[in-house]
JSON list of C-alpha atoms in Angstrom, two decimals:
[
{"chain": "A", "resi": 1, "resn": "MET", "atom": "CA", "xyz": [-12.22, 37.97, 16.39]},
{"chain": "A", "resi": 2, "resn": "ALA", "atom": "CA", "xyz": [-9.44, 39.63, 17.99]},
{"chain": "A", "resi": 3, "resn": "LEU", "atom": "CA", "xyz": [-6.73, 37.27, 19.31]},
{"chain": "A", "resi": 4, "resn": "SER", "atom": "CA", "xyz": [-4.56, 38.29, 22.67]},
{"chain": "A", "resi": 5, "resn": "LYS", "atom": "CA", "xyz": [-1.05, 38.24, 22.46]},
{"chain": "A", "resi": 6, "resn": "ARG", "atom": "CA", "xyz": [-0.65, 34.92, 24.38]},
{"chain": "A", "resi": 7, "resn": "GLN", "atom": "CA", "xyz": [-3.37, 33.22, 21.64]},
{"chain": "A", "resi": 8, "resn": "VAL", "atom": "CA", "xyz": [-1.06, 34.85, 19.02]},
{"chain": "A", "resi": 9, "resn": "SER", "atom": "CA", "xyz": [2.10, 33.31, 20.57]},
{"chain": "A", "resi": 10, "resn": "GLN", "atom": "CA", "xyz": [0.59, 29.97, 21.18]},
{"chain": "A", "resi": 11, "resn": "LEU", "atom": "CA", "xyz": [-0.68, 29.67, 17.51]},
{"chain": "A", "resi": 12, "resn": "GLN", "atom": "CA", "xyz": [3.09, 30.84, 16.38]},
{"chain": "A", "resi": 13, "resn": "LYS", "atom": "CA", "xyz": [4.32, 27.66, 18.47]},
{"chain": "A", "resi": 14, "resn": "ILE", "atom": "CA", "xyz": [1.93, 25.45, 17.02]},
{"chain": "A", "resi": 15, "resn": "VAL", "atom": "CA", "xyz": [2.86, 26.34, 13.51]},
{"chain": "A", "resi": 16, "resn": "GLU", "atom": "CA", "xyz": [6.62, 26.29, 14.18]},
{"chain": "A", "resi": 17, "resn": "THR", "atom": "CA", "xyz": [6.11, 22.81, 15.47]},
{"chain": "A", "resi": 18, "resn": "VAL", "atom": "CA", "xyz": [3.92, 21.44, 13.04]},
{"chain": "A", "resi": 19, "resn": "GLN", "atom": "CA", "xyz": [6.85, 22.93, 10.38]},
{"chain": "A", "resi": 20, "resn": "ALA", "atom": "CA", "xyz": [9.52, 21.23, 12.31]},
{"chain": "A", "resi": 21, "resn": "ILE", "atom": "CA", "xyz": [7.46, 17.83, 12.45]},
{"chain": "A", "resi": 22, "resn": "LEU", "atom": "CA", "xyz": [7.31, 18.26, 8.53]},
{"chain": "A", "resi": 23, "resn": "ALA", "atom": "CA", "xyz": [10.99, 18.95, 7.80]},
{"chain": "A", "resi": 24, "resn": "ALA", "atom": "CA", "xyz": [12.01, 16.15, 9.75]},
{"chain": "A", "resi": 25, "resn": "GLU", "atom": "CA", "xyz": [9.54, 13.76, 8.08]},
{"chain": "A", "resi": 26, "resn": "GLU", "atom": "CA", "xyz": [10.64, 14.97, 4.61]},
{"chain": "A", "resi": 27, "resn": "ARG", "atom": "CA", "xyz": [14.32, 14.27, 5.57]},
{"chain": "A", "resi": 28, "resn": "GLN", "atom": "CA", "xyz": [13.52, 10.77, 6.80]},
{"chain": "A", "resi": 29, "resn": "SER", "atom": "CA", "xyz": [11.44, 9.50, 3.81]},
{"chain": "A", "resi": 30, "resn": "SER", "atom": "CA", "xyz": [12.33, 9.75, -0.01]},
{"chain": "A", "resi": 31, "resn": "PRO", "atom": "CA", "xyz": [9.47, 10.79, -2.78]},
{"chain": "A", "resi": 32, "resn": "PRO", "atom": "CA", "xyz": [6.99, 7.54, -2.63]},
{"chain": "A", "resi": 33, "resn": "SER", "atom": "CA", "xyz": [7.37, 7.26, -6.48]},
{"chain": "A", "resi": 34, "resn": "LYS", "atom": "CA", "xyz": [11.41, 6.42, -5.98]},
{"chain": "A", "resi": 35, "resn": "ARG", "atom": "CA", "xyz": [10.39, 3.99, -3.14]},
{"chain": "A", "resi": 36, "resn": "LYS", "atom": "CA", "xyz": [8.12, 1.92, -5.77]},
{"chain": "A", "resi": 37, "resn": "ILE", "atom": "CA", "xyz": [10.75, 2.31, -8.50]},
{"chain": "A", "resi": 38, "resn": "ALA", "atom": "CA", "xyz": [13.18, 0.72, -6.11]},
{"chain": "A", "resi": 39, "resn": "ALA", "atom": "CA", "xyz": [11.00, -2.03, -5.13]},
{"chain": "A", "resi": 40, "resn": "ARG", "atom": "CA", "xyz": [10.11, -3.08, -8.37]},
{"chain": "A", "resi": 41, "resn": "ALA", "atom": "CA", "xyz": [13.39, -2.93, -9.70]},
{"chain": "A", "resi": 42, "resn": "SER", "atom": "CA", "xyz": [14.75, -5.01, -6.68]},
{"chain": "A", "resi": 43, "resn": "ALA", "atom": "CA", "xyz": [11.89, -7.49, -7.52]},
{"chain": "A", "resi": 44, "resn": "GLY", "atom": "CA", "xyz": [13.18, -8.20, -11.02]},
{"chain": "A", "resi": 45, "resn": "GLU", "atom": "CA", "xyz": [9.78, -7.86, -12.68]},
{"chain": "A", "resi": 46, "resn": "THR", "atom": "CA", "xyz": [7.18, -5.64, -13.86]},
{"chain": "A", "resi": 47, "resn": "ARG", "atom": "CA", "xyz": [3.55, -5.72, -13.14]},
{"chain": "A", "resi": 48, "resn": "GLY", "atom": "CA", "xyz": [1.16, -6.77, -15.89]},
{"chain": "A", "resi": 49, "resn": "ARG", "atom": "CA", "xyz": [-2.09, -8.28, -16.92]},
{"chain": "A", "resi": 50, "resn": "ARG", "atom": "CA", "xyz": [-2.79, -11.85, -17.62]},
{"chain": "A", "resi": 51, "resn": "SER", "atom": "CA", "xyz": [-4.16, -12.58, -20.77]},
{"chain": "A", "resi": 52, "resn": "GLY", "atom": "CA", "xyz": [-7.56, -14.42, -21.46]},
{"chain": "A", "resi": 53, "resn": "LYS", "atom": "CA", "xyz": [-6.48, -17.97, -21.66]},
{"chain": "A", "resi": 54, "resn": "GLU", "atom": "CA", "xyz": [-3.93, -17.36, -18.78]},
{"chain": "A", "resi": 55, "resn": "LEU", "atom": "CA", "xyz": [-6.58, -16.02, -16.53]},
{"chain": "A", "resi": 56, "resn": "ALA", "atom": "CA", "xyz": [-8.76, -18.97, -17.01]},
{"chain": "A", "resi": 57, "resn": "ALA", "atom": "CA", "xyz": [-6.17, -21.11, -16.33]},
{"chain": "A", "resi": 58, "resn": "PHE", "atom": "CA", "xyz": [-5.04, -19.03, -13.26]},
{"chain": "A", "resi": 59, "resn": "ARG", "atom": "CA", "xyz": [-8.62, -19.01, -11.64]},
{"chain": "A", "resi": 60, "resn": "LYS", "atom": "CA", "xyz": [-9.05, -22.67, -11.98]},
{"chain": "A", "resi": 61, "resn": "GLU", "atom": "CA", "xyz": [-5.84, -23.07, -10.40]},
{"chain": "A", "resi": 62, "resn": "LEU", "atom": "CA", "xyz": [-6.91, -20.83, -7.38]},
{"chain": "A", "resi": 63, "resn": "ARG", "atom": "CA", "xyz": [-10.23, -22.73, -7.17]},
{"chain": "A", "resi": 64, "resn": "ALA", "atom": "CA", "xyz": [-8.08, -26.20, -7.10]},
{"chain": "A", "resi": 65, "resn": "GLU", "atom": "CA", "xyz": [-5.95, -24.80, -4.37]},
{"chain": "A", "resi": 66, "resn": "ARG", "atom": "CA", "xyz": [-9.12, -23.46, -2.39]},
{"chain": "A", "resi": 67, "resn": "LYS", "atom": "CA", "xyz": [-11.22, -26.76, -2.61]},
{"chain": "A", "resi": 68, "resn": "SER", "atom": "CA", "xyz": [-7.82, -28.87, -1.20]},
{"chain": "A", "resi": 69, "resn": "GLY", "atom": "CA", "xyz": [-8.05, -26.81, 1.77]},
{"chain": "A", "resi": 70, "resn": "VAL", "atom": "CA", "xyz": [-4.94, -24.31, 1.20]},
{"chain": "A", "resi": 71, "resn": "PRO", "atom": "CA", "xyz": [-5.53, -21.31, 3.45]},
{"chain": "A", "resi": 72, "resn": "VAL", "atom": "CA", "xyz": [-6.31, -18.35, 1.43]},
{"chain": "A", "resi": 73, "resn": "ALA", "atom": "CA", "xyz": [-3.68, -16.16, 3.03]},
{"chain": "A", "resi": 74, "resn": "GLU", "atom": "CA", "xyz": [-1.05, -18.44, 1.84]},
{"chain": "A", "resi": 75, "resn": "ILE", "atom": "CA", "xyz": [-2.15, -18.69, -1.64]},
{"chain": "A", "resi": 76, "resn": "ALA", "atom": "CA", "xyz": [-2.48, -14.95, -1.74]},
{"chain": "A", "resi": 77, "resn": "LYS", "atom": "CA", "xyz": [1.08, -14.50, -0.68]},
{"chain": "A", "resi": 78, "resn": "ARG", "atom": "CA", "xyz": [2.29, -17.06, -3.18]},
{"chain": "A", "resi": 79, "resn": "HIS", "atom": "CA", "xyz": [0.40, -15.78, -6.14]},
{"chain": "A", "resi": 80, "resn": "LYS", "atom": "CA", "xyz": [0.92, -12.12, -5.03]},
{"chain": "A", "resi": 81, "resn": "VAL", "atom": "CA", "xyz": [-3.06, -11.34, -5.40]},
{"chain": "A", "resi": 82, "resn": "SER", "atom": "CA", "xyz": [-5.41, -9.85, -2.61]},
{"chain": "A", "resi": 83, "resn": "LYS", "atom": "CA", "xyz": [-7.29, -12.32, -0.45]},
{"chain": "A", "resi": 84, "resn": "SER", "atom": "CA", "xyz": [-10.38, -10.51, -1.13]},
{"chain": "A", "resi": 85, "resn": "TYR", "atom": "CA", "xyz": [-9.83, -11.56, -5.16]},
{"chain": "A", "resi": 86, "resn": "ILE", "atom": "CA", "xyz": [-9.70, -15.11, -4.00]},
{"chain": "A", "resi": 87, "resn": "TYR", "atom": "CA", "xyz": [-12.67, -15.06, -2.04]},
{"chain": "A", "resi": 88, "resn": "GLN", "atom": "CA", "xyz": [-14.35, -13.48, -5.10]},
{"chain": "A", "resi": 89, "resn": "LEU", "atom": "CA", "xyz": [-13.95, -16.61, -7.13]}
]
């Protein structure tokens, strides 16, 4: 398929526009890994798994909060877990 001069110039304009957008985005944002590292460092804690006994106590606490009528969104925010995790209990 042969392209006309006009079509070629239109494609070149599109490529230049996309490259300009990507360059601007690259300048504005830092790599995701640096952002994650900075967020964890500012939080002052590292992420870890709960042990068996800790996990059982945590689940028991979550169930008790749910039974007492505390909204799931509030529980999830306070304990830094997803809402779906709470609904699964």
